[in-house]
Structure formats: C-alpha cells, structure tokens
C-alpha cells in the first residue's frame, strides 16, 4: 500500500523567525494541507526562531560558518573566505541529504529570513535530488537584487525614478544568481507620497507572512499532486 502523499518542509532562518512562525501557524490552521515542517536550521546562535521551534515541537539545529570551524574568525583573504563558504555549503547539503529519506528529508526548503547566500556547492546536490528551494525577497522580479532592496526602491521613488511608483515582494526559486530565480508569487506595493522609509518597510513586511504562506502552499500542492500521480 502506498504511503499517503505528504510535503516535508525544511526551514532555514537567521533571526527572529516571524516568517517561520507564519508557516507554523498556517500548518496548524490547515492552510498548507498534507505538509509538515520536519526541522529548522539556523546559522545565528541567538536566533529567536529556535524558541519558536521549541514551542511548536519542531527539532532545530545550529550550523554556523565560523562556529562549526569552516572559516577562521577575522579571516580576510578572499580565496580562503570562498573556500570556507564552499566547504560550509557542501557540508550543509550533505547534512540535509543525510536526513532519513522516508521520514525527514525535505521535498521543499524554505529560506525564511536566512541571511546567507548559497552557492553551487549547496544548490547543485540539493537540486540533483529534486528538492526545491525558495526564498522571499522584498522587491519585484528583476529589480533591486541583493541587499537593501527596500532602501534602494525608496530612494528611487523619492528621486522620481521608481517605475510606476511601485515596488513589492516576491517568493522565488533560489539559483546561484542572487534573487534572480523564477518567481513563484509576486505582490506589488505602491509607494505613497509623504511616507517615511520606516513606514514603507513596515507595509512591505506586513505582506511577507501571507505571501510566504501562499507560495509554500502552492508548491506543496504541486509536490503532493506529483506524488499522487506516481502512486
């Protein structure tokens, strides 16, 4: 008898974990059917996301570039820095793929406030096993890739250079090119005259929780449909 279709989700977070909490709450409410978060991985020791995981009964793990011995503290040599990142990425991919294939290895990885850029040494082995990886970025596709996206959009709005006076947020697939993977879901947000940067940031962040839940539910549904088609 075939096992029931299920989407296992692994979440990566670095800080407060509010997007992680949004996923936990959505799963508890049945808004992401036939899915579960199997584990949380954090790369910052004081990430509050771990407290959220404990309250939800979700196992978590701390895995850090420096603390776990991949990079020397204070290292500045570019080649050594890159080598350290490559080894960290490969070790993290190995850690994910070592999870039990029938009970814990994820079908989907959600980067929920994960403050680290993955390279091919993580992404390639994960993709090879058919595991999807998504990320939330506070900009529209093809606009303001990388850091300080909201600040850059706000500056352009103030200068009269923001296209249609709109910025936004997207959930996209993660590829090597930063924030350039295919979008899963996009939400436009119009900038308003007289609004401060802090007010714009607050409005953008208020949409993030619903978008990451909707995108996760969308992909989980696709994964489950694919599993059912194969049964």
Tab-separated table of C-alpha atoms in Angstrom:
chain	number	residue	atom	x	y	z
A	1	UNK	CA	0.000	0.000	0.000
A	2	UNK	CA	1.382	3.418	-0.943
A	3	UNK	CA	2.179	5.868	1.826
A	4	UNK	CA	-0.024	8.984	1.947
A	5	UNK	CA	1.185	11.930	-0.110
A	6	UNK	CA	2.998	14.491	2.051
A	7	UNK	CA	5.234	17.501	1.534
A	8	UNK	CA	8.062	17.657	4.055
A	9	UNK	CA	9.443	21.159	4.598
A	10	UNK	CA	12.825	22.207	5.990
A	11	UNK	CA	13.078	25.854	7.055
A	12	UNK	CA	16.273	27.913	7.260
A	13	UNK	CA	16.241	31.110	9.350
A	14	UNK	CA	18.770	33.511	10.854
A	15	UNK	CA	16.865	35.777	13.194
A	16	UNK	CA	13.511	36.468	14.782
A	17	UNK	CA	11.734	33.802	12.767
A	18	UNK	CA	8.449	35.650	12.159
A	19	UNK	CA	8.142	34.139	8.670
A	20	UNK	CA	8.900	30.720	10.151
A	21	UNK	CA	6.135	31.355	12.697
A	22	UNK	CA	3.736	32.292	9.890
A	23	UNK	CA	4.404	28.889	8.315
A	24	UNK	CA	3.981	27.082	11.661
A	25	UNK	CA	0.641	28.855	12.244
A	26	UNK	CA	-0.570	28.200	8.690
A	27	UNK	CA	0.206	24.493	9.004
A	28	UNK	CA	-1.597	24.328	12.366
A	29	UNK	CA	-4.630	26.018	10.794
A	30	UNK	CA	-4.683	23.588	7.881
A	31	UNK	CA	-3.795	26.257	5.324
A	32	UNK	CA	-0.933	24.186	3.903
A	33	UNK	CA	-2.622	20.783	3.634
A	34	UNK	CA	-0.721	17.483	3.811
A	35	UNK	CA	2.539	19.200	4.736
A	36	UNK	CA	4.736	19.451	7.810
A	37	UNK	CA	7.924	21.192	8.888
A	38	UNK	CA	10.399	18.477	9.796
A	39	UNK	CA	13.243	20.682	11.031
A	40	UNK	CA	14.592	24.224	11.421
A	41	UNK	CA	18.217	25.117	10.732
A	42	UNK	CA	19.674	28.405	11.997
A	43	UNK	CA	23.084	29.975	11.417
A	44	UNK	CA	22.994	32.507	14.260
A	45	UNK	CA	23.261	31.358	17.851
A	46	UNK	CA	20.776	33.859	19.262
A	47	UNK	CA	18.113	33.375	16.576
A	48	UNK	CA	14.710	33.641	18.282
A	49	UNK	CA	13.391	31.277	15.621
A	50	UNK	CA	14.765	28.429	17.777
A	51	UNK	CA	12.443	29.411	20.645
A	52	UNK	CA	9.526	29.384	18.212
A	53	UNK	CA	10.570	25.915	17.016
A	54	UNK	CA	10.737	24.575	20.572
A	55	UNK	CA	7.249	25.906	21.335
A	56	UNK	CA	5.952	24.189	18.194
A	57	UNK	CA	7.754	20.922	18.955
A	58	UNK	CA	9.928	21.179	15.850
A	59	UNK	CA	13.558	19.952	16.046
A	60	UNK	CA	16.167	22.603	15.300
A	61	UNK	CA	19.878	22.728	14.665
A	62	UNK	CA	22.552	25.443	14.758
A	63	UNK	CA	25.105	25.292	11.964
A	64	UNK	CA	27.446	28.244	11.528
A	65	UNK	CA	30.250	29.082	9.102
A	66	UNK	CA	32.674	30.170	11.862
A	67	UNK	CA	31.489	28.301	14.968
A	68	UNK	CA	31.482	24.984	13.118
A	69	UNK	CA	35.081	25.504	12.011
A	70	UNK	CA	34.787	26.292	8.307
A	71	UNK	CA	36.091	29.852	8.486
A	72	UNK	CA	38.607	31.376	10.895
A	73	UNK	CA	37.277	34.340	12.850
A	74	UNK	CA	38.597	37.567	11.332
A	75	UNK	CA	39.669	35.877	8.080
A	76	UNK	CA	40.057	38.433	5.260
A	77	UNK	CA	41.788	36.515	2.454
A	78	UNK	CA	39.243	36.294	-0.430
A	79	UNK	CA	40.370	32.836	-1.552
A	80	UNK	CA	40.165	31.389	1.949
A	81	UNK	CA	36.800	33.026	2.500
A	82	UNK	CA	35.442	31.480	-0.691
A	83	UNK	CA	36.932	28.093	0.139
A	84	UNK	CA	35.309	28.238	3.589
A	85	UNK	CA	31.907	29.055	2.075
A	86	UNK	CA	32.246	26.234	-0.449
A	87	UNK	CA	33.030	23.727	2.307
A	88	UNK	CA	30.208	25.031	4.511
A	89	UNK	CA	27.734	24.808	1.625
A	90	UNK	CA	28.811	21.247	0.779
A	91	UNK	CA	28.608	20.157	4.434
A	92	UNK	CA	25.152	21.670	4.833
A	93	UNK	CA	23.913	19.954	1.669
A	94	UNK	CA	25.349	16.688	2.977
A	95	UNK	CA	23.566	17.250	6.304
A	96	UNK	CA	20.226	17.774	4.537
A	97	UNK	CA	20.660	14.758	2.278
A	98	UNK	CA	21.642	12.546	5.233
A	99	UNK	CA	18.165	13.007	6.737
A	100	UNK	CA	16.010	9.895	6.533
A	101	UNK	CA	14.604	9.733	3.007
A	102	UNK	CA	11.233	8.345	4.099
A	103	UNK	CA	10.531	10.465	7.175
A	104	UNK	CA	12.570	13.666	7.289
A	105	UNK	CA	14.430	14.510	4.094
A	106	UNK	CA	12.582	17.554	2.697
A	107	UNK	CA	10.767	17.931	-0.595
A	108	UNK	CA	10.940	21.713	-0.119
A	109	UNK	CA	13.407	24.070	1.593
A	110	UNK	CA	12.086	27.492	2.594
A	111	UNK	CA	14.596	30.266	3.305
A	112	UNK	CA	12.660	32.365	5.803
A	113	UNK	CA	14.911	35.279	6.714
A	114	UNK	CA	18.097	33.293	6.016
A	115	UNK	CA	20.955	35.819	5.966
A	116	UNK	CA	23.433	33.876	3.858
A	117	UNK	CA	23.853	33.378	0.109
A	118	UNK	CA	24.135	29.785	-1.067
A	119	UNK	CA	26.453	28.815	-3.906
A	120	UNK	CA	26.585	25.804	-6.211
A	121	UNK	CA	28.142	23.531	-3.576
A	122	UNK	CA	24.821	23.603	-1.722
A	123	UNK	CA	22.364	24.191	-4.546
A	124	UNK	CA	23.651	21.595	-7.046
A	125	UNK	CA	23.453	18.475	-4.832
A	126	UNK	CA	20.089	19.614	-3.450
A	127	UNK	CA	18.686	20.169	-6.958
A	128	UNK	CA	20.078	16.816	-8.076
A	129	UNK	CA	17.800	15.127	-5.535
A	130	UNK	CA	14.789	17.087	-6.760
A	131	UNK	CA	14.469	19.256	-3.646
A	132	UNK	CA	13.062	22.709	-4.361
A	133	UNK	CA	14.449	25.798	-2.608
A	134	UNK	CA	12.523	29.071	-2.302
A	135	UNK	CA	13.286	32.468	-0.794
A	136	UNK	CA	11.360	35.646	-0.009
A	137	UNK	CA	12.844	38.895	-1.350
A	138	UNK	CA	11.405	42.406	-0.802
A	139	UNK	CA	11.462	43.531	-4.436
A	140	UNK	CA	9.798	42.780	-7.758
A	141	UNK	CA	11.402	40.313	-10.211
A	142	UNK	CA	14.484	41.785	-11.851
A	143	UNK	CA	14.501	44.831	-9.558
A	144	UNK	CA	16.830	45.539	-6.645
A	145	UNK	CA	18.513	42.158	-6.366
A	146	UNK	CA	20.640	41.677	-3.251
A	147	UNK	CA	20.796	43.721	-0.065
A	148	UNK	CA	18.991	46.953	0.902
A	149	UNK	CA	16.265	46.380	-1.696
A	150	UNK	CA	13.626	48.426	0.141
A	151	UNK	CA	16.011	51.345	0.755
A	152	UNK	CA	17.034	51.425	-2.919
A	153	UNK	CA	13.426	51.360	-4.133
A	154	UNK	CA	12.521	54.123	-1.678
A	155	UNK	CA	15.450	56.279	-2.851
A	156	UNK	CA	14.351	55.852	-6.468
A	157	UNK	CA	10.778	56.776	-5.538
A	158	UNK	CA	11.996	59.937	-3.819
A	159	UNK	CA	14.013	60.786	-6.938
A	160	UNK	CA	11.033	60.164	-9.228
A	161	UNK	CA	12.732	57.177	-10.846
A	162	UNK	CA	10.672	54.257	-9.499
A	163	UNK	CA	8.792	52.572	-12.340
A	164	UNK	CA	5.014	53.098	-11.883
A	165	UNK	CA	5.811	54.181	-8.308
A	166	UNK	CA	5.649	50.509	-7.345
A	167	UNK	CA	7.935	48.111	-5.564
A	168	UNK	CA	6.886	44.824	-3.995
A	169	UNK	CA	7.824	41.420	-2.691
A	170	UNK	CA	8.270	38.035	-4.294
A	171	UNK	CA	8.881	34.434	-3.396
A	172	UNK	CA	11.256	32.939	-5.946
A	173	UNK	CA	13.212	29.773	-6.615
A	174	UNK	CA	16.806	30.001	-5.420
A	175	UNK	CA	19.555	29.758	-8.028
A	176	UNK	CA	23.215	30.816	-7.934
A	177	UNK	CA	22.415	34.280	-9.302
A	178	UNK	CA	21.206	36.194	-6.226
A	179	UNK	CA	17.436	36.859	-6.198
A	180	UNK	CA	17.138	36.040	-9.908
A	181	UNK	CA	15.391	32.659	-9.769
A	182	UNK	CA	11.956	32.206	-11.340
A	183	UNK	CA	9.223	33.867	-9.255
A	184	UNK	CA	6.611	31.688	-7.556
A	185	UNK	CA	4.342	34.518	-6.401
A	186	UNK	CA	4.670	38.299	-6.659
A	187	UNK	CA	2.848	41.119	-4.865
A	188	UNK	CA	3.115	44.751	-5.975
A	189	UNK	CA	3.158	47.501	-3.344
A	190	UNK	CA	2.657	51.131	-4.324
A	191	UNK	CA	4.848	53.758	-2.675
A	192	UNK	CA	2.967	56.669	-1.119
A	193	UNK	CA	3.820	60.365	-1.061
A	194	UNK	CA	4.930	61.589	2.349
A	195	UNK	CA	5.679	58.106	3.606
A	196	UNK	CA	8.923	57.529	5.509
A	197	UNK	CA	11.292	54.666	4.733
A	198	UNK	CA	10.303	53.039	8.037
A	199	UNK	CA	6.602	53.214	7.104
A	200	UNK	CA	7.269	51.651	3.717
A	201	UNK	CA	9.341	48.900	5.341
A	202	UNK	CA	6.516	48.206	7.784
A	203	UNK	CA	3.944	47.975	4.973
A	204	UNK	CA	6.161	45.648	2.949
A	205	UNK	CA	6.888	43.387	5.923
A	206	UNK	CA	3.146	43.204	6.682
A	207	UNK	CA	2.651	41.397	3.356
A	208	UNK	CA	5.555	38.965	3.744
A	209	UNK	CA	3.866	36.455	6.031
A	210	UNK	CA	0.861	35.898	3.792
A	211	UNK	CA	2.990	35.675	0.641
A	212	UNK	CA	5.434	33.109	2.030
A	213	UNK	CA	2.492	31.005	3.246
A	214	UNK	CA	0.689	31.239	-0.109
A	215	UNK	CA	3.837	30.363	-2.056
A	216	UNK	CA	4.675	27.444	0.232
A	217	UNK	CA	1.111	26.136	-0.046
A	218	UNK	CA	1.241	26.468	-3.841
A	219	UNK	CA	4.471	24.480	-4.184
A	220	UNK	CA	3.453	21.927	-1.551
A	221	UNK	CA	0.270	21.341	-3.549
A	222	UNK	CA	2.312	20.772	-6.707
A	223	UNK	CA	4.619	18.323	-4.917
A	224	UNK	CA	1.695	16.371	-3.453
A	225	UNK	CA	-0.080	16.247	-6.840
A	226	UNK	CA	3.115	14.886	-8.392
A	227	UNK	CA	3.384	12.206	-5.685
A	228	UNK	CA	-0.244	11.172	-6.174
A	229	UNK	CA	0.233	10.945	-9.932
A	230	UNK	CA	3.077	8.484	-9.374
A	231	UNK	CA	1.132	6.231	-6.993
